[in-house]
Short mmCIF file of C-alpha atoms and ligand atoms in Angstrom, two decimals:
data_model
loop_
_atom_site.label_atom_id
_atom_site.label_comp_id
_atom_site.label_asym_id
_atom_site.label_seq_id
_atom_site.Cartn_x
_atom_site.Cartn_y
_atom_site.Cartn_z
CA MET A 1 32.20 16.24 7.03
CA ILE A 2 31.10 19.84 7.34
CA VAL A 3 31.84 21.10 10.83
CA SER A 4 31.53 24.86 10.54
CA GLY A 5 29.24 27.44 9.03
CA THR A 6 25.56 27.69 9.83
CA LEU A 7 24.51 24.16 8.88
CA TYR A 8 21.81 23.17 11.37
CA ARG A 9 22.95 20.03 13.17
CA GLY A 10 20.03 19.15 15.40
CA LEU A 11 18.71 20.13 18.77
CA ILE A 12 21.49 18.58 20.85
CA GLU A 13 24.05 20.84 19.19
CA ARG A 14 21.77 23.86 19.40
CA TYR A 15 20.80 23.43 23.05
CA ARG A 16 23.75 21.42 24.29
CA ALA A 17 24.32 23.70 27.28
CA ARG A 18 20.83 22.96 28.57
CA LEU A 19 20.91 19.19 28.02
CA PRO A 20 22.50 16.42 30.09
CA ILE A 21 24.99 15.35 27.47
CA ALA A 22 28.74 14.93 27.86
CA ALA A 23 30.99 16.89 25.51
CA ASP A 24 32.64 13.79 24.05
CA THR A 25 29.46 11.79 23.43
CA ARG A 26 28.78 10.66 19.87
CA VAL A 27 25.52 12.36 18.97
CA ILE A 28 22.89 10.33 17.10
CA SER A 29 20.94 12.95 15.17
CA LEU A 30 18.79 13.40 12.09
CA CYS A 31 18.96 17.19 12.42
CA GLU A 32 15.64 17.15 14.27
CA GLY A 33 14.03 20.22 15.82
CA ASN A 34 14.10 23.77 14.45
CA THR A 35 10.50 23.29 13.32
CA PRO A 36 8.46 26.27 12.14
CA LEU A 37 6.13 28.23 14.36
CA ILE A 38 3.43 28.91 11.80
CA PRO A 39 1.09 31.89 12.35
CA LEU A 40 -2.50 30.67 11.91
CA GLU A 41 -3.65 33.96 10.47
CA ASN A 42 -6.86 32.80 8.83
CA LEU A 43 -8.08 31.07 11.97
CA ALA A 44 -7.06 34.04 14.12
CA ARG A 45 -9.00 36.37 11.86
CA SER A 46 -12.10 34.22 12.08
CA VAL A 47 -12.04 34.02 15.90
CA GLY A 48 -11.17 37.73 16.37
CA ARG A 49 -10.74 39.09 19.94
CA GLY A 50 -7.21 40.24 19.15
CA LEU A 51 -5.84 36.72 19.56
CA SER A 52 -2.56 35.61 17.97
CA LEU A 53 -2.46 31.90 17.14
CA TYR A 54 0.62 29.89 16.24
CA ALA A 55 1.17 26.24 15.40
CA LYS A 56 4.45 24.60 16.35
CA PHE A 57 4.41 22.14 13.49
CA GLU A 58 6.26 19.14 14.84
CA GLY A 59 5.11 17.06 11.90
CA LEU A 60 8.10 18.59 10.09
CA ASN A 61 10.63 16.66 12.15
CA PRO A 62 12.66 13.99 10.28
CA THR A 63 10.27 11.13 10.99
CA GLY A 64 7.20 13.35 10.99
CA SER A 65 6.53 13.78 14.69
CA PHE A 66 7.82 15.43 17.88
CA LYS A 67 9.16 12.07 19.06
CA ASP A 68 12.44 12.77 17.26
CA ARG A 69 13.33 15.40 19.84
CA GLY A 70 13.27 12.87 22.62
CA MET A 71 14.67 10.07 20.53
CA THR A 72 17.89 11.87 19.57
CA MET A 73 18.61 12.19 23.29
CA ALA A 74 17.46 8.71 24.35
CA VAL A 75 19.31 6.88 21.56
CA THR A 76 22.42 9.04 21.93
CA GLN A 77 22.49 8.09 25.60
CA ALA A 78 21.69 4.40 25.01
CA ALA A 79 24.40 4.11 22.36
CA SER A 80 26.94 5.92 24.53
CA GLU A 81 26.26 3.44 27.35
CA GLY A 82 26.96 0.60 24.95
CA SER A 83 23.37 -0.61 24.55
CA ARG A 84 23.02 -2.88 21.54
CA ALA A 85 19.23 -2.76 21.45
CA ILE A 86 16.37 -0.42 22.32
CA ILE A 87 12.71 -1.22 22.92
CA CYS A 88 9.47 0.72 23.11
CA ALA A 89 5.72 0.31 23.21
CA SER A 90 4.04 2.63 20.78
CA THR A 91 0.84 3.87 19.22
CA GLY A 92 3.00 4.46 16.13
CA ASN A 93 5.09 7.60 16.21
CA THR A 94 7.49 6.48 18.90
CA SER A 95 8.11 3.29 16.95
CA ALA A 96 8.78 5.22 13.73
CA SER A 97 11.23 7.49 15.50
CA ALA A 98 12.95 4.76 17.52
CA ALA A 99 13.42 2.71 14.35
CA ALA A 100 15.06 5.63 12.57
CA TYR A 101 17.48 6.58 15.34
CA ALA A 102 18.37 2.94 16.01
CA ALA A 103 19.15 2.52 12.31
CA ARG A 104 21.42 5.54 12.50
CA ALA A 105 23.13 4.30 15.65
CA GLY A 106 23.54 0.83 14.20
CA ILE A 107 21.66 -0.89 17.01
CA ARG A 108 18.62 -3.20 17.14
CA CYS A 109 15.15 -1.83 17.71
CA PHE A 110 12.12 -3.71 19.03
CA VAL A 111 8.71 -2.04 18.88
CA LEU A 112 5.51 -3.30 20.47
CA ILE A 113 2.42 -2.00 18.73
CA PRO A 114 -1.30 -2.65 19.20
CA GLU A 115 -2.45 -4.91 16.41
CA GLY A 116 -4.56 -3.13 13.78
CA LYS A 117 -4.50 0.17 15.65
CA ILE A 118 -1.59 2.10 14.26
CA ALA A 119 -1.73 4.40 11.27
CA LEU A 120 -0.39 3.08 7.99
CA GLY A 121 2.47 5.56 7.56
CA LYS A 122 3.88 4.81 11.00
CA LEU A 123 3.88 1.07 10.38
CA ALA A 124 5.63 1.66 7.05
CA GLN A 125 8.32 3.69 8.81
CA ALA A 126 8.94 1.13 11.53
CA THR A 127 9.26 -1.73 9.06
CA ILE A 128 11.37 -0.12 6.34
CA GLN A 129 13.79 1.23 8.93
CA GLY A 130 14.50 -2.31 9.97
CA SER A 131 13.04 -2.55 13.45
CA VAL A 132 11.56 -5.78 14.75
CA VAL A 133 7.83 -5.08 14.87
CA ILE A 134 5.98 -7.06 17.53
CA GLN A 135 2.23 -6.67 17.16
CA ILE A 136 0.41 -7.52 20.37
CA LYS A 137 -3.24 -8.44 20.77
CA GLY A 138 -3.73 -5.62 23.21
CA ASN A 139 -3.49 -1.84 23.44
CA PHE A 140 -0.65 0.60 24.13
CA ASP A 141 -1.02 0.24 27.88
CA ASP A 142 -0.57 -3.54 27.63
CA GLY A 143 2.53 -2.95 25.51
CA MET A 144 3.92 -0.45 28.01
CA ARG A 145 3.46 -2.90 30.88
CA ILE A 146 5.29 -5.63 28.97
CA VAL A 147 8.12 -3.35 27.85
CA LYS A 148 8.80 -2.32 31.45
CA ASP A 149 9.18 -6.01 32.33
CA MET A 150 11.45 -6.73 29.37
CA ALA A 151 14.19 -4.36 30.49
CA SER A 152 14.94 -6.69 33.42
CA VAL A 153 14.97 -9.92 31.40
CA ALA A 154 16.76 -8.85 28.21
CA PRO A 155 19.61 -6.41 27.41
CA VAL A 156 17.39 -3.70 25.93
CA ALA A 157 17.15 0.01 26.78
CA ILE A 158 13.62 1.43 27.06
CA VAL A 159 13.10 4.53 24.92
CA ASN A 160 9.53 5.34 25.91
CA SER A 161 9.10 8.67 27.67
CA ILE A 162 9.64 7.03 31.08
CA ASN A 163 13.27 7.31 29.91
CA PRO A 164 14.20 10.75 31.33
CA TYR A 165 16.37 11.61 28.33
CA ARG A 166 13.22 11.64 26.18
CA LEU A 167 11.66 14.52 28.09
CA GLN A 168 14.98 16.36 28.14
CA GLY A 169 15.03 16.35 24.36
CA GLN A 170 11.37 17.24 24.05
CA LYS A 171 11.67 20.30 26.31
CA THR A 172 13.64 22.01 23.51
CA ALA A 173 10.39 22.62 21.63
CA ALA A 174 9.45 25.09 24.36
CA PHE A 175 12.88 26.75 24.02
CA GLU A 176 12.32 27.14 20.28
CA ILE A 177 8.89 28.69 20.79
CA VAL A 178 10.27 31.28 23.19
CA ASP A 179 13.29 31.96 20.98
CA ALA A 180 10.99 32.46 17.98
CA LEU A 181 8.47 34.71 19.73
CA GLY A 182 10.97 36.55 21.90
CA ARG A 183 8.58 35.95 24.78
CA ALA A 184 6.56 33.15 26.34
CA PRO A 185 3.09 32.54 24.94
CA ASP A 186 0.17 33.27 27.26
CA TYR A 187 -1.31 29.81 26.65
CA HIS A 188 0.15 26.63 25.28
CA CYS A 189 -2.28 23.99 23.98
CA ILE A 190 -1.15 20.42 23.48
CA PRO A 191 -2.53 16.91 22.93
CA VAL A 192 -2.09 14.51 25.84
CA GLY A 193 -1.65 10.75 25.50
CA ASN A 194 1.09 9.20 27.60
CA ALA A 195 1.58 12.75 28.98
CA GLY A 196 5.32 13.03 28.42
CA ASN A 197 5.18 15.95 26.04
CA ILE A 198 3.09 18.31 28.17
CA SER A 199 5.50 17.58 31.02
CA ALA A 200 8.52 18.26 28.81
CA TYR A 201 7.14 21.58 27.56
CA TRP A 202 6.50 22.72 31.12
CA THR A 203 10.08 21.85 32.03
CA GLY A 204 11.32 23.80 29.00
CA PHE A 205 9.23 26.90 29.66
CA SER A 206 10.19 26.78 33.35
CA GLU A 207 13.91 26.46 32.64
CA TYR A 208 13.81 29.44 30.28
CA ALA A 209 11.89 31.49 32.83
CA ALA A 210 14.66 30.77 35.36
CA ILE A 211 17.43 32.23 33.15
CA GLN A 212 18.83 35.42 34.59
CA PRO A 213 18.99 38.37 32.22
CA LYS A 214 22.42 38.95 30.68
CA THR A 215 23.56 41.80 28.57
CA ALA A 216 25.87 39.82 26.29
CA ALA A 217 25.64 36.38 24.68
CA CYS A 218 24.38 33.65 26.96
CA GLY A 219 27.91 32.58 27.80
CA TYR A 220 27.35 28.86 27.46
CA CYS A 221 28.81 28.09 24.08
CA VAL A 222 30.17 31.55 23.30
CA ASP A 223 31.42 32.20 19.77
CA THR A 224 30.67 28.81 18.22
CA CYS A 225 26.95 29.05 18.79
CA ALA A 226 24.68 30.08 15.93
CA PHE A 227 21.93 30.93 18.43
CA PRO A 228 23.75 32.83 21.15
CA PHE A 229 20.84 34.75 22.67
CA PRO A 230 18.20 32.73 24.51
CA ALA A 231 15.14 34.87 25.04
CA VAL A 232 14.87 36.00 28.64
CA ILE A 233 11.33 35.63 29.86
CA ALA A 234 9.59 36.45 33.10
CA THR A 235 6.43 34.47 32.46
CA ARG A 236 5.35 30.94 31.62
CA PRO A 237 2.25 29.97 29.66
CA VAL A 238 -0.94 28.50 30.99
CA MET A 239 -0.73 24.83 29.95
CA VAL A 240 -3.85 23.30 28.45
CA GLY A 241 -3.93 19.58 27.70
CA TYR A 242 -6.55 17.92 25.52
CA GLN A 243 -7.52 14.27 25.32
CA ALA A 244 -9.88 12.29 23.12
CA ALA A 245 -13.22 11.68 24.84
CA GLY A 246 -12.82 7.91 24.57
CA ALA A 247 -9.30 8.01 26.00
CA ALA A 248 -9.43 10.71 28.67
CA PRO A 249 -7.96 9.46 31.96
CA PHE A 250 -7.01 12.99 33.06
CA ILE A 251 -10.64 14.05 32.81
CA ALA A 252 -11.86 10.86 34.51
CA GLY A 253 -9.26 11.33 37.25
CA HIS A 254 -8.04 7.75 36.90
CA PRO A 255 -6.73 5.36 34.22
CA VAL A 256 -9.32 4.07 31.76
CA ALA A 257 -9.33 0.41 30.76
CA GLU A 258 -10.46 0.37 27.13
CA PRO A 259 -9.33 3.62 25.47
CA GLU A 260 -10.85 4.21 22.05
CA THR A 261 -10.50 7.07 19.55
CA VAL A 262 -9.97 7.73 15.86
CA ALA A 263 -6.83 9.60 16.96
CA THR A 264 -4.92 6.35 17.44
CA ALA A 265 -1.74 8.19 18.47
CA ILE A 266 -3.39 9.13 21.76
CA ARG A 267 -5.38 5.94 22.31
CA ILE A 268 -3.82 5.59 25.77
CA GLY A 269 -5.64 4.84 29.03
CA ASN A 270 -2.85 4.73 31.61
CA PRO A 271 -0.47 7.67 31.06
CA GLN A 272 3.01 7.13 32.48
CA SER A 273 3.76 10.81 33.24
CA TRP A 274 0.60 11.23 35.34
CA ASP A 275 2.09 13.29 38.19
CA LEU A 276 4.32 15.44 35.99
CA ALA A 277 1.41 16.35 33.70
CA TRP A 278 -0.81 17.26 36.64
CA ALA A 279 2.01 19.39 38.05
CA ALA A 280 2.32 21.24 34.73
CA VAL A 281 -1.39 21.98 34.60
CA ARG A 282 -1.72 22.92 38.29
CA GLU A 283 1.42 25.07 38.51
CA SER A 284 0.52 26.95 35.33
CA GLY A 285 -3.13 27.51 36.25
CA GLY A 286 -4.20 25.42 33.26
CA TRP A 287 -6.66 22.63 32.67
CA PHE A 288 -7.37 19.34 30.92
CA ASP A 289 -10.38 18.81 28.69
CA SER A 290 -11.60 16.25 26.19
CA LEU A 291 -13.00 16.35 22.65
CA THR A 292 -15.05 13.93 20.61
CA ASP A 293 -13.71 12.22 17.52
CA ASP A 294 -16.05 14.37 15.41
CA GLU A 295 -14.61 17.56 16.88
CA ILE A 296 -11.07 16.27 16.27
CA LEU A 297 -11.69 15.34 12.64
CA HIS A 298 -13.60 18.52 11.92
CA THR A 299 -10.64 20.59 13.12
CA GLN A 300 -8.10 18.46 11.25
CA ARG A 301 -10.02 19.27 8.08
CA ARG A 302 -10.47 22.93 8.99
CA LEU A 303 -6.73 23.38 9.56
CA ALA A 304 -5.98 21.76 6.23
CA GLU A 305 -8.65 23.73 4.34
CA THR A 306 -8.14 27.16 5.88
CA GLU A 307 -4.42 27.18 6.70
CA GLY A 308 -2.91 24.54 4.42
CA VAL A 309 -1.53 22.77 7.48
CA PHE A 310 -2.05 19.02 7.39
CA CYS A 311 -1.54 17.39 10.77
CA GLU A 312 -2.65 14.04 12.08
CA PRO A 313 -5.91 13.72 14.07
CA ALA A 314 -4.19 13.54 17.48
CA SER A 315 -2.48 16.84 16.73
CA ALA A 316 -5.64 18.63 15.60
CA ILE A 317 -7.09 18.13 19.07
CA ALA A 318 -4.92 20.98 20.38
CA VAL A 319 -6.52 23.45 17.98
CA ALA A 320 -9.99 21.90 18.38
CA GLY A 321 -9.78 22.36 22.13
CA LEU A 322 -8.41 25.87 21.83
CA LEU A 323 -11.17 27.00 19.47
CA ARG A 324 -13.80 25.60 21.81
CA ASP A 325 -12.19 27.24 24.84
CA ILE A 326 -12.07 30.56 22.99
CA ALA A 327 -15.78 30.19 22.19
CA ARG A 328 -16.48 29.38 25.85
CA GLY A 329 -14.64 32.52 27.01
CA ARG A 330 -11.84 30.67 28.82
CA ILE A 331 -9.06 32.45 26.88
CA ALA A 332 -8.32 36.11 27.65
CA ASP A 333 -8.74 38.52 24.74
CA GLY A 334 -5.51 39.70 23.10
CA SER A 335 -3.57 36.57 24.13
CA VAL A 336 -0.67 34.97 22.31
CA ILE A 337 -1.42 31.26 21.98
CA THR A 338 0.76 28.43 20.72
CA CYS A 339 -0.47 24.93 19.82
CA THR A 340 1.72 21.91 19.27
CA LEU A 341 0.81 20.00 16.13
CA THR A 342 2.57 16.84 17.18
CA GLY A 343 2.54 14.80 13.97
CA HIS A 344 2.18 15.07 10.20
CA GLY A 345 -1.10 14.29 8.46
CA LEU A 346 0.63 11.95 6.03
CA LYS A 347 1.12 9.53 8.90
CA ASP A 348 -2.51 8.51 8.62
CA PRO A 349 -3.65 8.77 5.00
CA ASP A 350 -6.63 6.43 5.54
CA THR A 351 -8.32 8.71 8.04
CA ALA A 352 -7.63 11.77 5.90
CA ILE A 353 -9.06 10.29 2.73
CA LYS A 354 -12.11 8.88 4.50
CA GLN A 355 -13.21 12.27 5.72
CA SER A 356 -11.87 14.47 2.96
CA GLN A 357 -14.45 16.72 1.36
CA GLY A 358 -12.46 17.84 -1.64
CA PRO A 359 -14.24 16.40 -4.68
CA ILE A 360 -12.50 13.78 -6.77
CA LEU A 361 -14.17 14.01 -10.20
CA GLN A 362 -14.00 11.29 -12.80
CA VAL A 363 -14.05 12.73 -16.31
CA ALA A 364 -12.99 11.76 -19.82
CA ALA A 365 -9.44 12.66 -20.88
CA GLU A 366 -10.77 15.50 -23.06
CA ASN A 367 -10.48 19.27 -22.92
CA GLU A 368 -14.23 19.78 -22.93
CA ALA A 369 -14.80 17.49 -19.94
CA VAL A 370 -12.03 19.09 -17.90
CA LYS A 371 -13.22 22.60 -18.81
CA ARG A 372 -16.73 21.72 -17.63
CA ALA A 373 -15.33 20.36 -14.35
CA ILE A 374 -13.40 23.60 -13.77
CA LEU A 375 -16.35 25.86 -14.58
CA ASP A 376 -18.65 23.81 -12.34
CA HIS A 377 -16.34 24.24 -9.38
CA LEU A 378 -15.04 27.80 -9.66
C1 LIG B 1 0.94 12.62 17.12
O1 LIG B 1 3.96 6.95 19.63
O2 LIG B 1 2.61 7.59 22.71
O3 LIG B 1 1.29 12.80 25.73
O4 LIG B 1 3.69 5.61 21.29
O5 LIG B 1 2.02 10.36 18.43
O6 LIG B 1 3.70 12.75 25.12
O7 LIG B 1 2.31 10.72 24.87
C2 LIG B 1 2.41 8.92 20.77
C3 LIG B 1 1.91 10.04 21.34
C4 LIG B 1 0.36 13.33 20.66
C5 LIG B 1 0.81 12.24 22.80
N1 LIG B 1 0.39 13.41 19.33
O8 LIG B 1 2.01 12.65 23.38
C6 LIG B 1 3.55 6.71 20.77
C7 LIG B 1 2.83 7.75 21.51
C8 LIG B 1 0.93 12.44 18.58
C9 LIG B 1 1.48 11.31 19.21
C10 LIG B 1 0.87 12.23 21.33
C11 LIG B 1 1.43 11.20 20.61
P1 LIG B 1 2.35 12.21 24.86
#
């Protein structure tokens, strides 16, 4: 096994000093994290006002979503405590991630998913990675309620974001953003479902803002660390959380009973991290807002067409909300803005194909026919 050099070995190794993990713990990792912060230059040009826009593309994690950040921590902890099984309720991405990390740890994984309401790619991941998929005739919130009860009747560790190790892992995305920019963004825009991620980012930005300036390396992991200089920041971003209009408890001010949206990842009516998410928004001077399915899908397509970035519908909501807030004058001119694109577009090929506007032409297998097709569409 390679143990030296600059091989990237996942977020626990990179941010070990800032994570609650014992030195001798066996780390369960798929080398998650270290995702790109992609400048959205075409979009920035079209909105003007001196804004800088960046996408933290979490779809490029090993299982295609940000969940891997939390899952490396939660499964590392569960395995180190001797758990032989983990369990989660999921709208899809958590199940895909839990299945992968359980496979790696050599432990059982049970996932509760809402029947008929998870994207195809996520179901494929959960099944091929060998988890026990339990489809319930109910929604995510029903699954979450049941999972919480199961922990007391069966020897299973919950790996939903009510597990504090999940948010600890997910806060590293904020560290990476600050390390990449060398400063905190002015605004951070993020989709909100169960509300763990917005809470984790706020923790991450806040922890970095609390670091005292040092003149030398950070002093935590000294000469073995490939990333010895955490950016020292004095500010934290305004946190802006967006929900789908049919699943918007933070806008309603209370849980909603029958959440519905094309963005199935965030089809959640009773978010578990309610207080933490409100704290993030209040302390940062931010806000919650909601967008319609049409607005979400339009922006998913726009990101793909103008930036070549293909994220899933739930992720596009961050950019959809940002663009609308820019148009409404809620974002100060000249700001640096980061958006989390939480999951990859390939997770949900059905939705993408249904609304895709790229033409698929049917022509004869002949030069003349293909030439005509090209000339017609130049
Ligand atoms: C792509 O997989 O809750 O507000 O069970 O998959 O931290 O819940 C997924 C959530 C945003 C919302 N974007 O994050 C699950 C699940 C994508 C997601 C969210 C999810 P949270």
